[in-house]
């Protein structure tokens, strides 16, 4: 056995390979570095097709050297026992435990560890396994290394699948093949004569995932989708909206009576769903809305309003434990409230009544000011302070975000200018949040150049979240690059909440990573979060990116970050 390296060194070596995600030699480099970091003679990454009993390697190494890829049977091998989520570790005598797996005996393998490779939704794509001719007892750091490596492999596999099926991914639900939420939204926008919409929620679905496995859960969802689709046939449109929620839109000539349709649905679910050797008796809850009811209560009812109303009704049905609730006038308050809110927001925006707040960013060691984040604030005479976590998503949904975002940019630049004129120039950089909807505007690049006036772009940092970036990575990358050449600096906001975009990170012109505040809130103390932060620090060093920790509330957090090597932060 080789002598164990220090965790920082292990993480930094891993990071130096992770940033190659997306390149053709990524899997090969990863198996080699894992073999060296973990001191195991054999490492492999394998792809498993859904329902298959065979695994195909995507990369495999023996004693630090890449060997040709091969296919093997999962039956009787320890790989068959790797669970859905965690690392599976046989410390000793694995060859004796799995006598049918003759390769283990041939290679003289003693210790084994396997880690599932999952999609972001938890579907198993394959596995990552390390084997040793000595005993192999993983410690927490080793597990973390395997977990991070497997997460990144999952992201790469998912991305490569998605490049092949961009359209089906954006329009089709991967588990059931049904239209997804986006598809339904577009369909509602395009279809005129929709009278009603039902949301069908499978009760206690999470229990199936928890008690059995994610693949069983997926199989149940697939069966539910098949059943809905076959019963509805061409009498309606069926879509899957979220894990356990389906939408059904009856078309003529079925019935205009929601109660009749709901009874049909109840009947369809009387028969249990059979998956392998298990039988599932499913109960459903229904939230429904009809256009005529909504219009009676005086709310404009575009197709998407129907969807929102059915959601309100579904929430009500769940709260009451009822089988079905149909949207009615008494539920309208929340809808009216939202419509009222957007009206007020629009007015506040146009009357220049929104405010900006500047949260300082410091060098945590020297306490020197390095910049500030611009945060939008809204005080309404009746409602008081409304949180940006309420009004920003609302503005995004109702098409007001571009106007709001543009206002923020020009207002913040005017402020910089005023400080300059008062002889109190702000020397740090000003960070502005950019919504993905703003980026969607084909003229965004020209607009922003216009809005900043005489302020040099290099005084500004544009913050974009990882998930916003991933919504249409190729288009966004091009815009980020274009603005980068004008001198704007990009920061990836809320980083760490998904490893999904690691593969893109190297291709983004971002020079700042903002570690999400959920990680900061649990340090020092949470071993998991500490190691995530250590990995991100190692990664940002390797990529020459500046790291800013968000949401620092205590001295202890600040001190921990400094000791771990993260020098910049902001927070209360
Ligand atoms: P964000 O970009 O992640 O902004 C940081 C949020 O964390 C802010 O919340 C800030 O007040 C809060 N925060 C900062 N330090 C601490 C701390 O020590 N502890 C805790 N618990 N929280 C802290 P805020 O202002 O409520 O904004 C929420 C989100 O709204 C922002 O998250 C951002 O996504 C969005 N937002 C705010 N202003 C704008 C804007 O002008 N444009 C756009 N597009 N989004 C904005
Ligand atoms: Ca931000
Ligand atoms: Ca953030």
CSV table of N, CA and C in Angstrom, one decimal, residues 94-239:
chain,number,residue,atom,x,y,z
A,94,UNK,N,-13.0,-10.4,-1.0
A,94,UNK,CA,-14.2,-10.2,-1.9
A,94,UNK,C,-14.2,-11.4,-2.9
A,95,UNK,N,-13.0,-11.9,-3.3
A,95,UNK,CA,-13.0,-13.0,-4.3
A,95,UNK,C,-13.7,-14.2,-3.7
A,96,UNK,N,-13.5,-14.5,-2.4
A,96,UNK,CA,-14.2,-15.6,-1.8
A,96,UNK,C,-15.7,-15.4,-1.7
A,97,UNK,N,-16.0,-14.1,-1.4
A,97,UNK,CA,-17.5,-13.8,-1.2
A,97,UNK,C,-18.2,-14.0,-2.5
A,98,UNK,N,-17.5,-13.7,-3.7
A,98,UNK,CA,-18.2,-13.8,-5.0
A,98,UNK,C,-17.5,-14.8,-5.9
A,99,UNK,N,-17.7,-16.1,-5.5
A,99,UNK,CA,-16.9,-17.2,-6.3
A,99,UNK,C,-17.2,-17.2,-7.8
A,100,UNK,N,-18.5,-16.8,-8.1
A,100,UNK,CA,-18.8,-16.9,-9.5
A,100,UNK,C,-18.1,-15.8,-10.4
A,101,UNK,N,-17.6,-14.8,-9.7
A,101,UNK,CA,-16.8,-13.8,-10.5
A,101,UNK,C,-15.4,-14.2,-10.5
A,102,UNK,N,-15.1,-15.1,-11.5
A,102,UNK,CA,-13.7,-15.7,-11.6
A,102,UNK,C,-12.6,-14.7,-11.8
A,103,UNK,N,-13.0,-13.5,-12.4
A,103,UNK,CA,-11.9,-12.5,-12.7
A,103,UNK,C,-11.3,-12.0,-11.3
A,104,UNK,N,-12.1,-11.9,-10.3
A,104,UNK,CA,-11.6,-11.5,-9.0
A,104,UNK,C,-10.5,-12.4,-8.5
A,105,UNK,N,-10.7,-13.7,-8.6
A,105,UNK,CA,-9.7,-14.7,-8.2
A,105,UNK,C,-8.5,-14.6,-9.1
A,106,UNK,N,-8.7,-14.5,-10.4
A,106,UNK,CA,-7.6,-14.4,-11.3
A,106,UNK,C,-6.7,-13.2,-11.0
A,107,UNK,N,-7.3,-12.1,-10.7
A,107,UNK,CA,-6.5,-10.9,-10.4
A,107,UNK,C,-6.0,-10.8,-9.0
A,108,UNK,N,-6.5,-11.8,-8.2
A,108,UNK,CA,-6.0,-11.8,-6.8
A,108,UNK,C,-6.6,-10.6,-6.0
A,109,UNK,N,-7.9,-10.3,-6.2
A,109,UNK,CA,-8.5,-9.1,-5.6
A,109,UNK,C,-9.0,-9.4,-4.2
A,110,UNK,N,-8.7,-8.5,-3.3
A,110,UNK,CA,-9.1,-8.7,-1.9
A,110,UNK,C,-10.2,-7.6,-1.5
A,111,UNK,N,-9.9,-6.4,-1.8
A,111,UNK,CA,-10.8,-5.3,-1.4
A,111,UNK,C,-11.5,-4.7,-2.6
A,112,UNK,N,-12.8,-4.3,-2.4
A,112,UNK,CA,-13.6,-3.8,-3.5
A,112,UNK,C,-14.4,-2.6,-3.0
A,113,UNK,N,-14.6,-1.6,-3.8
A,113,UNK,CA,-15.5,-0.5,-3.5
A,113,UNK,C,-16.2,-0.1,-4.7
A,114,UNK,N,-17.5,0.0,-4.7
A,114,UNK,CA,-18.3,0.5,-5.9
A,114,UNK,C,-19.2,1.6,-5.5
A,115,UNK,N,-19.3,2.5,-6.5
A,115,UNK,CA,-20.2,3.7,-6.3
A,115,UNK,C,-21.1,3.9,-7.5
A,116,UNK,N,-22.4,4.0,-7.2
A,116,UNK,CA,-23.3,4.1,-8.4
A,116,UNK,C,-23.1,5.5,-9.1
A,117,UNK,N,-23.3,5.5,-10.4
A,117,UNK,CA,-23.2,6.8,-11.1
A,117,UNK,C,-24.7,7.1,-11.5
A,118,UNK,N,-25.1,8.3,-11.1
A,118,UNK,CA,-26.5,8.6,-11.2
A,118,UNK,C,-26.7,9.9,-12.0
A,119,UNK,N,-27.9,10.0,-12.6
A,119,UNK,CA,-28.3,11.3,-13.2
A,119,UNK,C,-28.6,12.3,-12.1
A,120,UNK,N,-28.9,13.5,-12.5
A,120,UNK,CA,-29.2,14.5,-11.5
A,120,UNK,C,-30.5,14.1,-10.8
A,121,UNK,N,-31.3,13.3,-11.5
A,121,UNK,CA,-32.6,12.9,-10.9
A,121,UNK,C,-32.5,11.6,-10.1
A,122,UNK,N,-31.3,11.1,-10.0
A,122,UNK,CA,-31.1,9.8,-9.2
A,122,UNK,C,-31.3,8.5,-10.0
A,123,UNK,N,-31.3,8.6,-11.3
A,123,UNK,CA,-31.4,7.4,-12.1
A,123,UNK,C,-30.0,6.8,-12.2
A,124,UNK,N,-29.9,5.5,-12.1
A,124,UNK,CA,-28.6,4.8,-12.2
A,124,UNK,C,-28.1,4.7,-13.6
A,125,UNK,N,-26.9,5.2,-13.9
A,125,UNK,CA,-26.4,5.1,-15.3
A,125,UNK,C,-25.3,4.0,-15.4
A,126,UNK,N,-24.7,3.8,-14.2
A,126,UNK,CA,-23.6,2.9,-14.3
A,126,UNK,C,-22.9,2.8,-13.0
A,127,UNK,N,-21.6,2.4,-12.9
A,127,UNK,CA,-20.9,2.5,-11.7
A,127,UNK,C,-19.4,2.7,-11.8
A,128,UNK,N,-18.9,3.2,-10.7
A,128,UNK,CA,-17.4,3.5,-10.6
A,128,UNK,C,-16.9,2.5,-9.6
A,129,UNK,N,-15.9,1.7,-10.0
A,129,UNK,CA,-15.4,0.8,-8.9
A,129,UNK,C,-13.9,0.7,-8.9
A,130,UNK,N,-13.5,0.5,-7.6
A,130,UNK,CA,-12.0,0.4,-7.4
A,130,UNK,C,-11.7,-0.9,-6.7
A,131,UNK,N,-10.7,-1.6,-7.1
A,131,UNK,CA,-10.4,-2.9,-6.5
A,131,UNK,C,-8.9,-2.9,-6.1
A,132,UNK,N,-8.6,-3.7,-5.1
A,132,UNK,CA,-7.2,-3.7,-4.6
A,132,UNK,C,-6.8,-5.2,-4.3
A,133,UNK,N,-5.5,-5.4,-4.5
A,133,UNK,CA,-5.0,-6.8,-4.2
A,133,UNK,C,-4.8,-6.8,-2.7
A,134,UNK,N,-5.0,-5.7,-2.0
A,134,UNK,CA,-4.9,-5.7,-0.5
A,134,UNK,C,-6.2,-5.4,0.1
A,135,UNK,N,-6.3,-5.4,1.4
A,135,UNK,CA,-7.6,-5.0,1.9
A,135,UNK,C,-7.9,-3.5,1.6
A,136,UNK,N,-9.1,-3.2,1.6
A,136,UNK,CA,-9.5,-1.8,1.2
A,136,UNK,C,-10.6,-1.3,2.1
A,137,UNK,N,-10.2,-0.5,3.1
A,137,UNK,CA,-11.2,0.1,4.0
A,137,UNK,C,-11.2,1.6,3.7
A,138,UNK,N,-12.4,2.0,3.2
A,138,UNK,CA,-12.4,3.5,2.8
A,138,UNK,C,-12.7,4.3,4.0
A,139,UNK,N,-12.0,5.4,4.1
A,139,UNK,CA,-12.3,6.4,5.1
A,139,UNK,C,-13.2,7.5,4.5
A,140,UNK,N,-13.7,8.5,5.4
A,140,UNK,CA,-14.6,9.5,4.9
A,140,UNK,C,-14.1,10.2,3.7
A,141,UNK,N,-12.8,10.5,3.7
A,141,UNK,CA,-12.2,11.3,2.6
A,141,UNK,C,-12.3,10.4,1.3
A,142,UNK,N,-11.9,9.1,1.4
A,142,UNK,CA,-12.0,8.3,0.2
A,142,UNK,C,-13.4,8.2,-0.4
A,143,UNK,N,-14.4,8.1,0.6
A,143,UNK,CA,-15.7,8.1,0.1
A,143,UNK,C,-16.1,9.3,-0.6
A,144,UNK,N,-15.7,10.4,0.0
A,144,UNK,CA,-16.0,11.7,-0.6
A,144,UNK,C,-15.4,11.8,-2.0
A,145,UNK,N,-14.2,11.4,-2.1
A,145,UNK,CA,-13.5,11.4,-3.4
A,145,UNK,C,-14.3,10.6,-4.5
A,146,UNK,N,-14.7,9.4,-4.1
A,146,UNK,CA,-15.5,8.5,-5.0
A,146,UNK,C,-16.8,9.2,-5.3
A,147,UNK,N,-17.4,9.8,-4.3
A,147,UNK,CA,-18.7,10.4,-4.6
A,147,UNK,C,-18.6,11.5,-5.6
A,148,UNK,N,-17.6,12.4,-5.3
A,148,UNK,CA,-17.5,13.5,-6.2
A,148,UNK,C,-17.1,13.1,-7.6
A,149,UNK,N,-16.2,12.1,-7.7
A,149,UNK,CA,-15.8,11.6,-9.1
A,149,UNK,C,-17.1,11.0,-9.8
A,150,UNK,N,-17.9,10.2,-9.0
A,150,UNK,CA,-19.0,9.6,-9.6
A,150,UNK,C,-20.1,10.6,-10.0
A,151,UNK,N,-20.2,11.7,-9.2
A,151,UNK,CA,-21.2,12.7,-9.6
A,151,UNK,C,-20.8,13.4,-10.9
A,152,UNK,N,-19.4,13.6,-11.0
A,152,UNK,CA,-19.0,14.2,-12.2
A,152,UNK,C,-19.1,13.4,-13.5
A,153,UNK,N,-18.9,12.0,-13.3
A,153,UNK,CA,-19.1,11.1,-14.4
A,153,UNK,C,-20.6,11.1,-14.8
A,154,UNK,N,-21.4,11.1,-13.8
A,154,UNK,CA,-22.9,11.2,-14.0
A,154,UNK,C,-23.2,12.4,-14.9
A,155,UNK,N,-22.7,13.6,-14.5
A,155,UNK,CA,-23.0,14.8,-15.2
A,155,UNK,C,-22.5,14.7,-16.6
A,156,UNK,N,-21.3,14.1,-16.8
A,156,UNK,CA,-20.8,14.1,-18.2
A,156,UNK,C,-21.7,13.1,-19.0
A,157,UNK,N,-22.0,12.0,-18.5
A,157,UNK,CA,-22.9,11.0,-19.2
A,157,UNK,C,-24.2,11.7,-19.6
A,158,UNK,N,-24.7,12.4,-18.6
A,158,UNK,CA,-26.0,13.0,-18.8
A,158,UNK,C,-25.9,14.0,-19.9
A,159,UNK,N,-24.9,14.8,-19.8
A,159,UNK,CA,-24.7,15.9,-20.8
A,159,UNK,C,-24.6,15.3,-22.2
A,160,UNK,N,-23.8,14.2,-22.3
A,160,UNK,CA,-23.6,13.6,-23.7
A,160,UNK,C,-24.9,13.0,-24.2
A,161,UNK,N,-25.6,12.4,-23.3
A,161,UNK,CA,-26.9,11.9,-23.7
A,161,UNK,C,-27.8,13.0,-24.2
A,162,UNK,N,-27.7,14.1,-23.4
A,162,UNK,CA,-28.6,15.2,-23.7
A,162,UNK,C,-28.3,15.9,-25.0
A,163,UNK,N,-27.0,15.9,-25.3
A,163,UNK,CA,-26.6,16.6,-26.6
A,163,UNK,C,-27.2,15.8,-27.7
A,164,UNK,N,-27.4,14.5,-27.5
A,164,UNK,CA,-28.0,13.6,-28.6
A,164,UNK,C,-29.5,13.9,-28.6
A,165,UNK,N,-30.0,14.2,-27.5
A,165,UNK,CA,-31.5,14.3,-27.5
A,165,UNK,C,-32.0,15.6,-26.9
A,166,UNK,N,-31.4,16.7,-27.4
A,166,UNK,CA,-31.7,18.0,-26.9
A,166,UNK,C,-33.3,18.2,-26.9
A,167,UNK,N,-33.9,17.9,-28.0
A,167,UNK,CA,-35.3,18.2,-28.1
A,167,UNK,C,-36.1,17.3,-27.1
A,168,UNK,N,-35.7,16.0,-27.1
A,168,UNK,CA,-36.6,15.2,-26.3
A,168,UNK,C,-36.4,15.5,-24.8
A,169,UNK,N,-35.1,16.0,-24.5
A,169,UNK,CA,-34.9,16.3,-23.1
A,169,UNK,C,-35.7,17.6,-22.7
A,170,UNK,N,-35.8,18.5,-23.6
A,170,UNK,CA,-36.4,19.8,-23.2
A,170,UNK,C,-37.9,19.6,-23.3
A,171,UNK,N,-38.4,18.6,-24.1
A,171,UNK,CA,-39.8,18.5,-24.3
A,171,UNK,C,-40.4,17.2,-23.7
A,172,UNK,N,-39.6,16.2,-23.4
A,172,UNK,CA,-40.1,14.9,-23.0
A,172,UNK,C,-39.6,14.5,-21.7
A,173,UNK,N,-40.4,13.9,-20.9
A,173,UNK,CA,-40.0,13.4,-19.6
A,173,UNK,C,-39.2,12.1,-19.8
A,174,UNK,N,-38.0,12.1,-19.2
A,174,UNK,CA,-37.1,11.0,-19.5
A,174,UNK,C,-37.6,9.7,-19.0
A,175,UNK,N,-38.3,9.7,-17.9
A,175,UNK,CA,-38.7,8.4,-17.2
A,175,UNK,C,-39.9,7.8,-17.9
A,176,UNK,N,-40.8,8.6,-18.3
A,176,UNK,CA,-42.1,8.0,-18.8
A,176,UNK,C,-42.2,8.3,-20.3
A,177,UNK,N,-41.4,9.1,-20.9
A,177,UNK,CA,-41.6,9.4,-22.3
A,177,UNK,C,-42.8,10.4,-22.6
A,178,UNK,N,-43.5,10.8,-21.6
A,178,UNK,CA,-44.6,11.7,-21.8
A,178,UNK,C,-44.1,13.1,-22.0
A,179,UNK,N,-45.0,14.0,-22.6
A,179,UNK,CA,-44.6,15.4,-22.6
A,179,UNK,C,-44.3,15.9,-21.2
A,180,UNK,N,-43.4,16.8,-21.1
A,180,UNK,CA,-43.0,17.4,-19.8
A,180,UNK,C,-43.7,18.7,-19.6
A,181,UNK,N,-43.4,19.4,-18.5
A,181,UNK,CA,-44.1,20.7,-18.1
A,181,UNK,C,-43.9,21.7,-19.2
A,182,UNK,N,-42.7,21.8,-19.7
A,182,UNK,CA,-42.5,22.9,-20.7
A,182,UNK,C,-43.3,22.6,-22.0
A,183,UNK,N,-43.4,21.3,-22.3
A,183,UNK,CA,-44.2,20.9,-23.5
A,183,UNK,C,-45.6,21.3,-23.2
A,184,UNK,N,-46.1,21.0,-22.0
A,184,UNK,CA,-47.5,21.3,-21.7
A,184,UNK,C,-47.8,22.8,-21.8
A,185,UNK,N,-46.8,23.6,-21.2
A,185,UNK,CA,-47.0,25.0,-21.3
A,185,UNK,C,-47.1,25.5,-22.7
A,186,UNK,N,-46.2,25.1,-23.6
A,186,UNK,CA,-46.3,25.5,-24.9
A,186,UNK,C,-47.5,25.0,-25.6
A,187,UNK,N,-47.9,23.8,-25.3
A,187,UNK,CA,-49.1,23.3,-25.9
A,187,UNK,C,-50.3,24.1,-25.5
A,188,UNK,N,-50.4,24.5,-24.2
A,188,UNK,CA,-51.5,25.3,-23.7
A,188,UNK,C,-51.5,26.7,-24.4
A,189,UNK,N,-50.3,27.2,-24.6
A,189,UNK,CA,-50.3,28.5,-25.3
A,189,UNK,C,-50.8,28.4,-26.7
A,190,UNK,N,-50.5,27.3,-27.4
A,190,UNK,CA,-50.9,27.1,-28.8
A,190,UNK,C,-52.3,26.6,-29.0
A,191,UNK,N,-52.9,26.0,-27.9
A,191,UNK,CA,-54.2,25.3,-28.1
A,191,UNK,C,-55.3,26.2,-27.6
A,192,UNK,N,-56.3,26.5,-28.5
A,192,UNK,CA,-57.3,27.4,-28.1
A,192,UNK,C,-58.4,26.8,-27.2
A,193,UNK,N,-59.0,25.7,-27.7
A,193,UNK,CA,-60.2,25.2,-27.0
A,193,UNK,C,-60.0,24.2,-25.9
A,194,UNK,N,-59.2,24.7,-24.9
A,194,UNK,CA,-59.0,23.9,-23.7
A,194,UNK,C,-60.1,24.3,-22.7
A,195,UNK,N,-60.9,23.4,-22.2
A,195,UNK,CA,-61.9,23.8,-21.3
A,195,UNK,C,-61.6,23.5,-19.8
A,196,UNK,N,-60.8,22.4,-19.6
A,196,UNK,CA,-60.5,22.1,-18.2
A,196,UNK,C,-59.2,21.3,-18.2
A,197,UNK,N,-58.6,21.3,-17.0
A,197,UNK,CA,-57.4,20.6,-16.8
A,197,UNK,C,-57.4,19.9,-15.4
A,198,UNK,N,-56.9,18.7,-15.4
A,198,UNK,CA,-56.8,17.9,-14.1
A,198,UNK,C,-55.4,17.6,-13.8
A,199,UNK,N,-55.0,17.8,-12.5
A,199,UNK,CA,-53.7,17.4,-12.1
A,199,UNK,C,-53.9,16.1,-11.2
A,200,UNK,N,-53.2,15.1,-11.5
A,200,UNK,CA,-53.3,13.8,-10.8
A,200,UNK,C,-52.1,13.6,-10.0
A,201,UNK,N,-52.2,13.5,-8.7
A,201,UNK,CA,-51.0,13.4,-7.8
A,201,UNK,C,-51.0,12.0,-7.2
A,202,UNK,N,-49.9,11.3,-7.4
A,202,UNK,CA,-49.8,9.9,-6.8
A,202,UNK,C,-49.5,10.1,-5.3
A,203,UNK,N,-50.3,9.7,-4.4
A,203,UNK,CA,-50.1,9.9,-3.0
A,203,UNK,C,-48.9,9.0,-2.5
A,204,UNK,N,-48.2,9.5,-1.5
A,204,UNK,CA,-47.1,8.7,-0.9
A,204,UNK,C,-46.1,8.1,-1.9
A,205,UNK,N,-45.9,8.8,-3.0
A,205,UNK,CA,-45.0,8.1,-4.0
A,205,UNK,C,-43.6,8.0,-3.4
A,206,UNK,N,-43.2,9.0,-2.6
A,206,UNK,CA,-41.9,9.1,-2.1
A,206,UNK,C,-41.6,7.8,-1.3
A,207,UNK,N,-42.6,7.2,-0.7
A,207,UNK,CA,-42.4,6.0,0.1
A,207,UNK,C,-41.9,4.9,-0.8
A,208,UNK,N,-42.4,4.8,-2.1
A,208,UNK,CA,-41.9,3.8,-3.0
A,208,UNK,C,-40.5,3.9,-3.2
A,209,UNK,N,-40.1,5.1,-3.5
A,209,UNK,CA,-38.6,5.4,-3.8
A,209,UNK,C,-37.8,5.0,-2.5
A,210,UNK,N,-38.3,5.4,-1.4
A,210,UNK,CA,-37.5,5.2,-0.1
A,210,UNK,C,-37.5,3.7,0.2
A,211,UNK,N,-38.7,3.0,0.2
A,211,UNK,CA,-38.7,1.7,0.6
A,211,UNK,C,-38.2,0.7,-0.4
A,212,UNK,N,-38.3,0.9,-1.7
A,212,UNK,CA,-37.8,0.0,-2.7
A,212,UNK,C,-36.5,0.6,-3.2
A,213,UNK,N,-36.6,1.3,-4.4
A,213,UNK,CA,-35.5,1.9,-4.9
A,213,UNK,C,-35.9,2.9,-5.9
A,214,UNK,N,-35.0,3.7,-6.4
A,214,UNK,CA,-35.4,4.7,-7.4
A,214,UNK,C,-35.8,4.0,-8.7
A,215,UNK,N,-35.1,2.9,-9.0
A,215,UNK,CA,-35.5,2.2,-10.3
A,215,UNK,C,-36.9,1.6,-10.2
A,216,UNK,N,-37.3,1.1,-9.0
A,216,UNK,CA,-38.7,0.7,-8.8
A,216,UNK,C,-39.6,1.9,-9.0
A,217,UNK,N,-39.3,3.0,-8.3
A,217,UNK,CA,-40.1,4.2,-8.4
A,217,UNK,C,-40.3,4.6,-9.9
A,218,UNK,N,-39.2,4.5,-10.7
A,218,UNK,CA,-39.3,4.9,-12.1
A,218,UNK,C,-40.2,3.9,-12.8
A,219,UNK,N,-40.1,2.6,-12.5
A,219,UNK,CA,-40.9,1.6,-13.1
A,219,UNK,C,-42.4,1.9,-12.8
A,220,UNK,N,-42.7,2.3,-11.6
A,220,UNK,CA,-44.1,2.5,-11.2
A,220,UNK,C,-44.6,3.7,-12.0
A,221,UNK,N,-43.7,4.8,-12.1
A,221,UNK,CA,-44.2,6.0,-12.9
A,221,UNK,C,-44.4,5.7,-14.3
A,222,UNK,N,-43.5,4.8,-14.9
A,222,UNK,CA,-43.7,4.4,-16.3
A,222,UNK,C,-45.0,3.7,-16.5
A,223,UNK,N,-45.3,2.8,-15.5
A,223,UNK,CA,-46.6,2.0,-15.6
A,223,UNK,C,-47.8,3.0,-15.5
A,224,UNK,N,-47.7,3.9,-14.5
A,224,UNK,CA,-48.8,4.9,-14.4
A,224,UNK,C,-49.0,5.7,-15.7
A,225,UNK,N,-47.9,6.1,-16.3
A,225,UNK,CA,-47.9,6.9,-17.5
A,225,UNK,C,-48.6,6.1,-18.6
A,226,UNK,N,-48.2,4.8,-18.7
A,226,UNK,CA,-48.8,3.9,-19.7
A,226,UNK,C,-50.3,3.8,-19.5
A,227,UNK,N,-50.6,3.6,-18.2
A,227,UNK,CA,-52.1,3.4,-18.0
A,227,UNK,C,-52.9,4.7,-18.3
A,228,UNK,N,-52.4,5.8,-17.9
A,228,UNK,CA,-53.1,7.1,-18.2
A,228,UNK,C,-53.2,7.2,-19.7
A,229,UNK,N,-52.1,7.0,-20.4
A,229,UNK,CA,-52.1,7.3,-21.8
A,229,UNK,C,-53.0,6.3,-22.5
A,230,UNK,N,-53.0,5.0,-22.1
A,230,UNK,CA,-53.8,4.1,-22.9
A,230,UNK,C,-55.3,4.3,-22.6
A,231,UNK,N,-55.7,4.7,-21.4
A,231,UNK,CA,-57.1,5.0,-21.1
A,231,UNK,C,-57.5,6.3,-21.7
A,232,UNK,N,-56.7,7.3,-21.8
A,232,UNK,CA,-57.1,8.6,-22.3
A,232,UNK,C,-57.1,8.5,-23.9
A,233,UNK,N,-56.1,7.8,-24.4
A,233,UNK,CA,-56.1,7.6,-25.9
A,233,UNK,C,-56.1,8.9,-26.6
A,234,UNK,N,-56.9,9.1,-27.6
A,234,UNK,CA,-56.9,10.4,-28.3
A,234,UNK,C,-58.0,11.3,-27.8
A,235,UNK,N,-58.5,10.9,-26.6
A,235,UNK,CA,-59.5,11.8,-26.0
A,235,UNK,C,-58.9,13.0,-25.2
A,236,UNK,N,-57.6,13.0,-25.1
A,236,UNK,CA,-57.0,14.1,-24.3
A,236,UNK,C,-55.5,14.1,-24.4
A,237,UNK,N,-54.9,15.0,-23.6
A,237,UNK,CA,-53.5,15.2,-23.6
A,237,UNK,C,-53.0,14.9,-22.2
A,238,UNK,N,-51.9,14.0,-22.1
A,238,UNK,CA,-51.4,13.7,-20.8
A,238,UNK,C,-49.9,14.1,-20.8
A,239,UNK,N,-49.5,14.7,-19.6
A,239,UNK,CA,-48.1,15.1,-19.4
A,239,UNK,C,-47.7,14.8,-18.0
